XYZ file of C-alpha atoms in Angstrom:
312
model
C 5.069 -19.478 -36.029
C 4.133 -20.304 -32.846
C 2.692 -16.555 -31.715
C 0.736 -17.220 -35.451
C -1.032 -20.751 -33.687
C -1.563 -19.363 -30.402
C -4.857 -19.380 -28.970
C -6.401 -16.228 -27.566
C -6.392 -16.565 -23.987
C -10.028 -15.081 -22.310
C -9.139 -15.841 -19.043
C -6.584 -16.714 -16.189
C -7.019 -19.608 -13.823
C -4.908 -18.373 -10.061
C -3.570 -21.528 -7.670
C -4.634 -19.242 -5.043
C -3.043 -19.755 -1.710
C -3.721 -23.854 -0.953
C -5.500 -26.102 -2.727
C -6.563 -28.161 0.051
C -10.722 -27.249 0.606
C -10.240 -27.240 4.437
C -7.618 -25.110 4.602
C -9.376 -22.649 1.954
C -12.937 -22.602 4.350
C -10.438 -21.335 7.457
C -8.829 -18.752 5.329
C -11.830 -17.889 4.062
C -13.141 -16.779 7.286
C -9.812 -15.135 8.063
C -9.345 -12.861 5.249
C -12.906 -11.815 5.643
C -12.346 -10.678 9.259
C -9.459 -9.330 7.858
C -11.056 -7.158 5.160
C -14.303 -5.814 7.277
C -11.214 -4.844 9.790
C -9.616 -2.915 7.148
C -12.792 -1.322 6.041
C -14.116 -0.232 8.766
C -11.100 0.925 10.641
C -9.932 2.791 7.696
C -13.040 4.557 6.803
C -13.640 5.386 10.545
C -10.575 7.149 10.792
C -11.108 9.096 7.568
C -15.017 10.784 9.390
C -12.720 11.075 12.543
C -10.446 12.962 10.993
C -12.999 15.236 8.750
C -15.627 15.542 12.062
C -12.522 16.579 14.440
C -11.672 20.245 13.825
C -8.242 19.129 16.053
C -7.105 16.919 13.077
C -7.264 19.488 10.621
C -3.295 19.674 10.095
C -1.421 18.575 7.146
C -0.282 15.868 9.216
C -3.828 14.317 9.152
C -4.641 15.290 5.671
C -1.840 13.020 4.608
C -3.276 9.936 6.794
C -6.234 10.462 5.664
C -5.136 9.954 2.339
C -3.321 6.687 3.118
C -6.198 5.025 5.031
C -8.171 5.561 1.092
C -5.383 4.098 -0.720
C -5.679 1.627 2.042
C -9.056 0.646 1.491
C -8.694 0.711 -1.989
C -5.292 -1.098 -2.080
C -6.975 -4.116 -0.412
C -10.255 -4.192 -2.330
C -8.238 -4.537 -5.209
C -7.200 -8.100 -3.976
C -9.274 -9.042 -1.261
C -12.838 -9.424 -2.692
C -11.565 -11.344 -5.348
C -9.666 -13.724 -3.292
C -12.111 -14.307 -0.933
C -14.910 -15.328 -3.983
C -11.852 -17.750 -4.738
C -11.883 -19.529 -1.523
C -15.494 -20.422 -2.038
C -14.899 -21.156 -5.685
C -13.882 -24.499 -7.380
C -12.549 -23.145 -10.472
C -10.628 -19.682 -9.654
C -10.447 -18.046 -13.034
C -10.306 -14.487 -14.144
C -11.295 -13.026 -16.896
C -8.776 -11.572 -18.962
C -9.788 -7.750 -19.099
C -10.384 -8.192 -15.046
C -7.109 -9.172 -14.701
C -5.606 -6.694 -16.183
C -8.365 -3.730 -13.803
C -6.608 -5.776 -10.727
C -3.373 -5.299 -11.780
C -4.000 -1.924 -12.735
C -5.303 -0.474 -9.335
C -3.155 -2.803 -7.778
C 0.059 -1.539 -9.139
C -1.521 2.188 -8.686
C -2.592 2.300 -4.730
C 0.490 0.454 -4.065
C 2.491 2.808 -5.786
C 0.692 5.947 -4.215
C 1.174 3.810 -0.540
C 5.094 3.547 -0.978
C 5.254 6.933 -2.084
C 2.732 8.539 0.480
C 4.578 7.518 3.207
C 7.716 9.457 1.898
C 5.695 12.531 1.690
C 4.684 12.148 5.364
C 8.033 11.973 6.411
C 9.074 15.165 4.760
C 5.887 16.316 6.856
C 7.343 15.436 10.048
C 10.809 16.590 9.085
C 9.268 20.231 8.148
C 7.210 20.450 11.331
C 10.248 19.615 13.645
C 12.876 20.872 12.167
C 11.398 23.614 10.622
C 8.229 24.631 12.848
C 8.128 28.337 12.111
C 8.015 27.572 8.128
C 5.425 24.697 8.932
C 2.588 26.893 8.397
C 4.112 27.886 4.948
C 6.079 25.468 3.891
C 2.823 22.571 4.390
C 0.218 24.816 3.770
C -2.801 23.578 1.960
C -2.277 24.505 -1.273
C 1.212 22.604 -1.032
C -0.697 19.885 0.387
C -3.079 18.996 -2.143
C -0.618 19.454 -4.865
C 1.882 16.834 -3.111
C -1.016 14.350 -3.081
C -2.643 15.098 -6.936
C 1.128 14.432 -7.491
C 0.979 10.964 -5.494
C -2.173 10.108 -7.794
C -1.197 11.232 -11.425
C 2.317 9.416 -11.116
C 0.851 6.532 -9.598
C -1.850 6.261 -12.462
C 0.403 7.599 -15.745
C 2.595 4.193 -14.692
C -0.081 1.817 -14.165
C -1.425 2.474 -16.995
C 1.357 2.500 -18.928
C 2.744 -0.819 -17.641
C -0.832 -2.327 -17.679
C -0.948 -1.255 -21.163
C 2.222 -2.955 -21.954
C 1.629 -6.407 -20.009
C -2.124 -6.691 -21.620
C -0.365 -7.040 -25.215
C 1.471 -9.817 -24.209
C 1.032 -13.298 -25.892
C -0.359 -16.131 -23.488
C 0.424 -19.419 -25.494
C 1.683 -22.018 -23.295
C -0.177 -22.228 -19.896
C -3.212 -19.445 -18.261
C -2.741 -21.044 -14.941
C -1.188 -18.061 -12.564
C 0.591 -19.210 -9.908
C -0.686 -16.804 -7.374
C -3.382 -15.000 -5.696
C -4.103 -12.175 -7.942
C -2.932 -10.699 -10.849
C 0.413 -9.114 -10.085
C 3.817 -8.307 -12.712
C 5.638 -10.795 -12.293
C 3.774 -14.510 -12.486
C 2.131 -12.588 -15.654
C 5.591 -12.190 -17.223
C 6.873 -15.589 -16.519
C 3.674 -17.233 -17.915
C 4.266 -14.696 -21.029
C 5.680 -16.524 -24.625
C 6.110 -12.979 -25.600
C 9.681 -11.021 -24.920
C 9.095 -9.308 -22.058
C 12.388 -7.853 -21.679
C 10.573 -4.230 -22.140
C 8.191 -4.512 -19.460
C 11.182 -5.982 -17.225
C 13.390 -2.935 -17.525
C 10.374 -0.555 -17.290
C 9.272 -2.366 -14.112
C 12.833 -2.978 -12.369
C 14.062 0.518 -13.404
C 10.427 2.447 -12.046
C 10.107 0.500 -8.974
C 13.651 0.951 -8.158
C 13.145 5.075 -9.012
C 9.993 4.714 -6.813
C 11.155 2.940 -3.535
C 14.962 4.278 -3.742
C 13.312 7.121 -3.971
C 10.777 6.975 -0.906
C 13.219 5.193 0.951
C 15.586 7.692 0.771
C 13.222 10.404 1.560
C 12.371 8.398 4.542
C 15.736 7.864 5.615
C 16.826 11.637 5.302
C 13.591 12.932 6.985
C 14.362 10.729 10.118
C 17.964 11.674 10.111
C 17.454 15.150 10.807
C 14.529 14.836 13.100
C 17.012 12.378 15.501
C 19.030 15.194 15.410
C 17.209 17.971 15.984
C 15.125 15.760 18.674
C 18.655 15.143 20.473
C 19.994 18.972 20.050
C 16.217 19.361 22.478
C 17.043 20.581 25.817
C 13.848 19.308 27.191
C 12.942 16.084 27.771
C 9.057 16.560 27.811
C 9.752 18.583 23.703
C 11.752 15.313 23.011
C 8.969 12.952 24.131
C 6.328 14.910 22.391
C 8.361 15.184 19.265
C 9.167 11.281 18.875
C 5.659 10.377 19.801
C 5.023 12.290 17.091
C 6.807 10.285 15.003
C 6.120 6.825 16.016
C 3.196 5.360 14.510
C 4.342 6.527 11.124
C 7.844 5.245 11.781
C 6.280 1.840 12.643
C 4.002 2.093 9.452
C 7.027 2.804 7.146
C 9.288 -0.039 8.633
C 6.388 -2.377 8.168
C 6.044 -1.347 4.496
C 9.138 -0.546 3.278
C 10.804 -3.860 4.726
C 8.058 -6.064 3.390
C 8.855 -4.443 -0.184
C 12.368 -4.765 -0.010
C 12.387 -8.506 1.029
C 10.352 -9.025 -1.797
C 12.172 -7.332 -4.317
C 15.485 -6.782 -3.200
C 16.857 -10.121 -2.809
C 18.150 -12.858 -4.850
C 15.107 -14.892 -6.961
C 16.903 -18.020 -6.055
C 16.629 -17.765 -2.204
C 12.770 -18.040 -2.418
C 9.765 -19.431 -3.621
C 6.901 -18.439 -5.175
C 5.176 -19.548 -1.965
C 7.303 -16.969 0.297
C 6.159 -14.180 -2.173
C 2.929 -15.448 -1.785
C 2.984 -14.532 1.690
C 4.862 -11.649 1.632
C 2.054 -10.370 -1.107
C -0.164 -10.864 1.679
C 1.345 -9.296 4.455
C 1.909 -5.944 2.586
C -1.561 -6.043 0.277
C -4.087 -7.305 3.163
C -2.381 -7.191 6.563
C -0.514 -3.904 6.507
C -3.969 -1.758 5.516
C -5.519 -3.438 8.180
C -3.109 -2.873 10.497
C -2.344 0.798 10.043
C -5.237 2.621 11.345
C -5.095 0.259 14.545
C -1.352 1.416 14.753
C -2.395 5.240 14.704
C -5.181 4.446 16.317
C -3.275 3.082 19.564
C -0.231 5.089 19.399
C -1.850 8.570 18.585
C -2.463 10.528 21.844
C -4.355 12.908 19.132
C -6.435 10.432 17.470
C -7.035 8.677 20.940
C -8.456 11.826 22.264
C -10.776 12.579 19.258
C -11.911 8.629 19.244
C -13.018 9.035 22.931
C -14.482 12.736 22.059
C -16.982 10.754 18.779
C -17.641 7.785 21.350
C -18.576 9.927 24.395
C -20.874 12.436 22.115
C -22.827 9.199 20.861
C -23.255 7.299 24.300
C -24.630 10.922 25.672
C -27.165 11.065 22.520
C -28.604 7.707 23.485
């Protein structure tokens, strides 16, 4: 009876991050800096990959990859939180909410499991370096990635689907900053015990999955970079390593405190943050990382730099 006198909800209101109008001007001007960081950094490293015939490996294919589903990742939040900031009434409409969780769900799915596929690149080219060639070659390449993509966007829109026929009866205030899973099933009056299994059971299949991937990869590259007789081979091969280990451990950590621990040990506030940190800090933050830690990209950075200050 009460789904039968339930009015059609057009639109979400989201709390956002504070409601105090001071506090919303600074992080106004923080998550802006943020995002053109993001942008730019990410796109430039995409053209420095593509106008550097050094970069041309599988290695960089794959990064380039992730600093796209970086941009996009963050545009999928950032924009709209930043109009937010300026806004006095922070609603959504309800067919935009369900676009941002949509490509939401899908870039961050295609980040978690992107960084499991460049694992098993790193694993293949130092454990396996004469089958590197074969093994990563660019056919397997692109189909690893189309693979990423079609997974990523068969489950988002399934699960989109699925949370978009839910009834909205009692309250369209979100208590977040976007449109994510699981403030829209709480605020649901439907039974969302479908979407809940279909989420928890996926997600788990998706990260146990990359994490594992992860941790296997790295296990056998520790070994084989300890079995090295040379210390310069074991230097080069870690360095090698690095950026993407720091990337993953950034990531993967930020995921599993929000998912993997008990709902009673935090509030919505801590997820709050925590959805920050891994959909607006990490993308900005990764192509500095590979940026600074990269004797490869380094090189090429300087290369683009030096050929522009000789044009002028």
């Amino acid at each position: 009876m009460a789904v039968e006198n339930c009015t059609v909800v057009t639109d979400f209101i989201l709390l956002g991050l504070s409601g105090r109008r001071d506090v919303q001007q600074g992080l106004f001007v923080l998550f802006l800096l943020v995002y053109g960081i993001t942008v730019i950094a990410n796109l430039g490293m995409i053209l420095l990959i593509r106008m550097d015939p050094r970069l041309h490996t599988p290695m960089y294919y794959f990064l380039s990859n992730l600093s796209f589903t970086d941009v996009c990742y963050s545009s999928s939040v950032s924009p709209k939180m930043l109009a937010d900031f300026l806004s006095q009434q922070k609603k959504i409409a309800y067919n935009l909410c369900a676009v941002q969780m949509f490509f939401f769900v899908t870039f961050g799915d295609v980040e978690c499991v992107m960084l499991s596929v460049m694992a098993y690149d790193r694993y293949v080219a130092i454990c396996n370096p004469l089958l590197y060639t074969i093994a990563m070659s660019g056919r397997v390449c692109t189909q690893l990635v189309a693979t990423v993509y079609i997974q990523s966007l068969v489950y988002s829109a399934i699960f989109t689907y699925c949370t978009i026929r839910l009834s909205f009866c009692n309250s369209k205030i979100i208590n977040h900053f976007l449109c994510d899973a699981p403030p829209l099933l709480a605020l649901s009056t439907s039974d969302t015990t479908i979407n809940e299994i279909v989420m928890f059971s996926y997600s788990s299949c998706v990260l146990g999955f990359s994490i594992v991937t992860v941790f296997l990869s790295y296990s056998y590259i520790i070994n084989t970079i300890l079995r090295m007789k040379s210390a310069k081979g074991r230097h080069k091969a870690f360095s090698t390593c690095a950026s993407h280990l720091t990337t993953v451990t950034m990531f993967y950590g930020t995921l599993v405190f929000m998912y993997l621990h008990p709902s009673s040990s935090h509030s919505m506030d801590t997820d709050k943050v925590a959805s920050v940190f891994y959909t607006v800090v990490i993308p900005m933050l990764n192509p500095l990382i590979y940026s600074l830690r990269n004797k490869d990209v380094k090189a090429a950075l300087k290369k683009v730099v030096g050929t522009i200050l000789c044009s002028d």
